Amino acid sequence: MSQVVQDPQFAKILQGRLDEARTCTDNGCHVAAIIMLGSLLEGVLLDAIHTRLRQSSSSPQQQSLHDLIELARRHRFIGVDVQKFCHTLRDYRNLVHPHKQLRMGEPPDRDTVDMCWPVVNATLNDLAASAS
């Protein structure tokens, strides 16, 4: 996490999200795992935008995850493939709202969570590569 996130305290928080996502995954808490992965995604993108675009006119803390993904892509912090899959993870992360899950119908399962992990890994890899 320290390769991607500048602030050590924020990196510790995000590492905690990653650890919780693993614990949730290992214990069959699929919705919770996806929410943690989405939170981690939001955190690493927020940090990249905050630290790399200091001159940005809008405050990154007030931007939605959708906006953070788009901004990260626009500045080539992430690739187009990662951008597209991040939006899918964002959509599943919105299961934090119970009505979203009700509208979705089928709850996510282990396979859903297993598809979310590579999105986070690819995002971290792209952010690390674009930082240099």
PDB file of C-alpha atoms in Angstrom, residues 19-108:
ATOM      1  CA  ASP A  19      -7.358  -6.907   5.410  1.00  0.00           C
ATOM      2  CA  GLU A  20     -11.062  -6.700   6.252  1.00  0.00           C
ATOM      3  CA  ALA A  21     -11.969  -7.558   2.659  1.00  0.00           C
ATOM      4  CA  ARG A  22      -9.786 -10.689   2.939  1.00  0.00           C
ATOM      5  CA  THR A  23     -11.404 -11.644   6.243  1.00  0.00           C
ATOM      6  CA  CYS A  24     -14.876 -11.126   4.797  1.00  0.00           C
ATOM      7  CA  THR A  25     -13.985 -13.134   1.687  1.00  0.00           C
ATOM      8  CA  ASP A  26     -12.552 -15.985   3.757  1.00  0.00           C
ATOM      9  CA  ASN A  27     -15.682 -16.112   5.914  1.00  0.00           C
ATOM     10  CA  GLY A  28     -18.319 -15.942   3.202  1.00  0.00           C
ATOM     11  CA  CYS A  29     -19.380 -12.363   3.868  1.00  0.00           C
ATOM     12  CA  HIS A  30     -19.684 -11.511   0.199  1.00  0.00           C
ATOM     13  CA  VAL A  31     -21.512  -8.197   0.356  1.00  0.00           C
ATOM     14  CA  ALA A  32     -19.204  -6.919   3.091  1.00  0.00           C
ATOM     15  CA  ALA A  33     -16.116  -7.984   1.113  1.00  0.00           C
ATOM     16  CA  ILE A  34     -17.323  -6.137  -1.981  1.00  0.00           C
ATOM     17  CA  ILE A  35     -18.118  -3.008   0.028  1.00  0.00           C
ATOM     18  CA  MET A  36     -14.628  -3.084   1.573  1.00  0.00           C
ATOM     19  CA  LEU A  37     -13.008  -3.541  -1.854  1.00  0.00           C
ATOM     20  CA  GLY A  38     -15.033  -0.635  -3.225  1.00  0.00           C
ATOM     21  CA  SER A  39     -14.010   1.495  -0.257  1.00  0.00           C
ATOM     22  CA  LEU A  40     -10.376   0.596  -0.847  1.00  0.00           C
ATOM     23  CA  LEU A  41     -10.748   1.499  -4.517  1.00  0.00           C
ATOM     24  CA  GLU A  42     -12.213   4.867  -3.602  1.00  0.00           C
ATOM     25  CA  GLY A  43      -9.424   5.509  -1.109  1.00  0.00           C
ATOM     26  CA  VAL A  44      -6.510   4.759  -3.427  1.00  0.00           C
ATOM     27  CA  LEU A  45      -8.029   6.810  -6.251  1.00  0.00           C
ATOM     28  CA  LEU A  46      -8.758   9.670  -3.873  1.00  0.00           C
ATOM     29  CA  ASP A  47      -5.174   9.640  -2.652  1.00  0.00           C
ATOM     30  CA  ALA A  48      -3.731   9.534  -6.176  1.00  0.00           C
ATOM     31  CA  ILE A  49      -5.856  12.449  -7.306  1.00  0.00           C
ATOM     32  CA  HIS A  50      -5.210  14.465  -4.167  1.00  0.00           C
ATOM     33  CA  THR A  51      -1.441  13.988  -4.215  1.00  0.00           C
ATOM     34  CA  ARG A  52      -0.847  14.111  -7.978  1.00  0.00           C
ATOM     35  CA  LEU A  53      -3.253  16.914  -8.920  1.00  0.00           C
ATOM     36  CA  ARG A  54      -2.666  19.446  -6.189  1.00  0.00           C
ATOM     37  CA  GLN A  55      -3.619  22.189  -8.616  1.00  0.00           C
ATOM     38  CA  SER A  56      -7.057  20.626  -9.193  1.00  0.00           C
ATOM     39  CA  SER A  57      -9.818  23.197  -8.810  1.00  0.00           C
ATOM     40  CA  SER A  58     -12.304  20.774  -7.278  1.00  0.00           C
ATOM     41  CA  SER A  59     -11.845  19.042  -3.969  1.00  0.00           C
ATOM     42  CA  PRO A  60     -11.413  15.279  -4.481  1.00  0.00           C
ATOM     43  CA  GLN A  61     -13.137  14.579  -1.162  1.00  0.00           C
ATOM     44  CA  GLN A  62     -16.365  15.919  -2.681  1.00  0.00           C
ATOM     45  CA  GLN A  63     -16.199  13.751  -5.789  1.00  0.00           C
ATOM     46  CA  SER A  64     -18.093  10.524  -6.251  1.00  0.00           C
ATOM     47  CA  LEU A  65     -16.323   7.251  -6.945  1.00  0.00           C
ATOM     48  CA  HIS A  66     -17.570   7.554 -10.528  1.00  0.00           C
ATOM     49  CA  ASP A  67     -15.851  10.928 -10.834  1.00  0.00           C
ATOM     50  CA  LEU A  68     -12.648   9.646  -9.223  1.00  0.00           C
ATOM     51  CA  ILE A  69     -12.473   6.757 -11.705  1.00  0.00           C
ATOM     52  CA  GLU A  70     -13.023   9.097 -14.645  1.00  0.00           C
ATOM     53  CA  LEU A  71     -10.478  11.610 -13.396  1.00  0.00           C
ATOM     54  CA  ALA A  72      -7.894   8.877 -12.798  1.00  0.00           C
ATOM     55  CA  ARG A  73      -8.396   7.670 -16.355  1.00  0.00           C
ATOM     56  CA  ARG A  74      -8.339  11.166 -17.864  1.00  0.00           C
ATOM     57  CA  HIS A  75      -4.928  11.737 -16.275  1.00  0.00           C
ATOM     58  CA  ARG A  76      -3.768   8.246 -17.287  1.00  0.00           C
ATOM     59  CA  PHE A  77      -3.303   7.048 -13.719  1.00  0.00           C
ATOM     60  CA  ILE A  78      -5.246   3.930 -14.726  1.00  0.00           C
ATOM     61  CA  GLY A  79      -5.759   2.177 -18.046  1.00  0.00           C
ATOM     62  CA  VAL A  80      -9.017   2.043 -19.958  1.00  0.00           C
ATOM     63  CA  ASP A  81      -9.475  -1.629 -19.025  1.00  0.00           C
ATOM     64  CA  VAL A  82      -9.142  -0.815 -15.331  1.00  0.00           C
ATOM     65  CA  GLN A  83     -11.508   2.128 -15.739  1.00  0.00           C
ATOM     66  CA  LYS A  84     -14.244  -0.089 -17.156  1.00  0.00           C
ATOM     67  CA  PHE A  85     -13.905  -2.774 -14.510  1.00  0.00           C
ATOM     68  CA  CYS A  86     -13.706  -0.165 -11.741  1.00  0.00           C
ATOM     69  CA  HIS A  87     -17.164   1.003 -12.738  1.00  0.00           C
ATOM     70  CA  THR A  88     -18.466  -2.536 -12.366  1.00  0.00           C
ATOM     71  CA  LEU A  89     -16.927  -2.812  -8.903  1.00  0.00           C
ATOM     72  CA  ARG A  90     -18.392   0.616  -8.089  1.00  0.00           C
ATOM     73  CA  ASP A  91     -21.814  -0.658  -9.079  1.00  0.00           C
ATOM     74  CA  TYR A  92     -21.455  -3.655  -6.759  1.00  0.00           C
ATOM     75  CA  ARG A  93     -19.985  -1.482  -4.003  1.00  0.00           C
ATOM     76  CA  ASN A  94     -23.301   0.369  -4.056  1.00  0.00           C
ATOM     77  CA  LEU A  95     -24.814  -2.734  -2.453  1.00  0.00           C
ATOM     78  CA  VAL A  96     -24.092  -0.811   0.720  1.00  0.00           C
ATOM     79  CA  HIS A  97     -27.597   0.524  -0.014  1.00  0.00           C
ATOM     80  CA  PRO A  98     -30.051  -2.317   0.753  1.00  0.00           C
ATOM     81  CA  HIS A  99     -32.485  -1.207  -1.949  1.00  0.00           C
ATOM     82  CA  LYS A 100     -29.729  -1.670  -4.529  1.00  0.00           C
ATOM     83  CA  GLN A 101     -29.469  -5.323  -3.525  1.00  0.00           C
ATOM     84  CA  LEU A 102     -33.252  -5.668  -3.611  1.00  0.00           C
ATOM     85  CA  ARG A 103     -33.313  -4.305  -7.176  1.00  0.00           C
ATOM     86  CA  MET A 104     -30.402  -6.524  -8.180  1.00  0.00           C
ATOM     87  CA  GLY A 105     -32.296  -9.652  -7.204  1.00  0.00           C
ATOM     88  CA  GLU A 106     -29.617 -12.275  -6.738  1.00  0.00           C
ATOM     89  CA  PRO A 107     -27.137 -11.524  -3.983  1.00  0.00           C
ATOM     90  CA  PRO A 108     -23.452 -11.623  -4.829  1.00  0.00           C
TER      91      PRO A 108
END
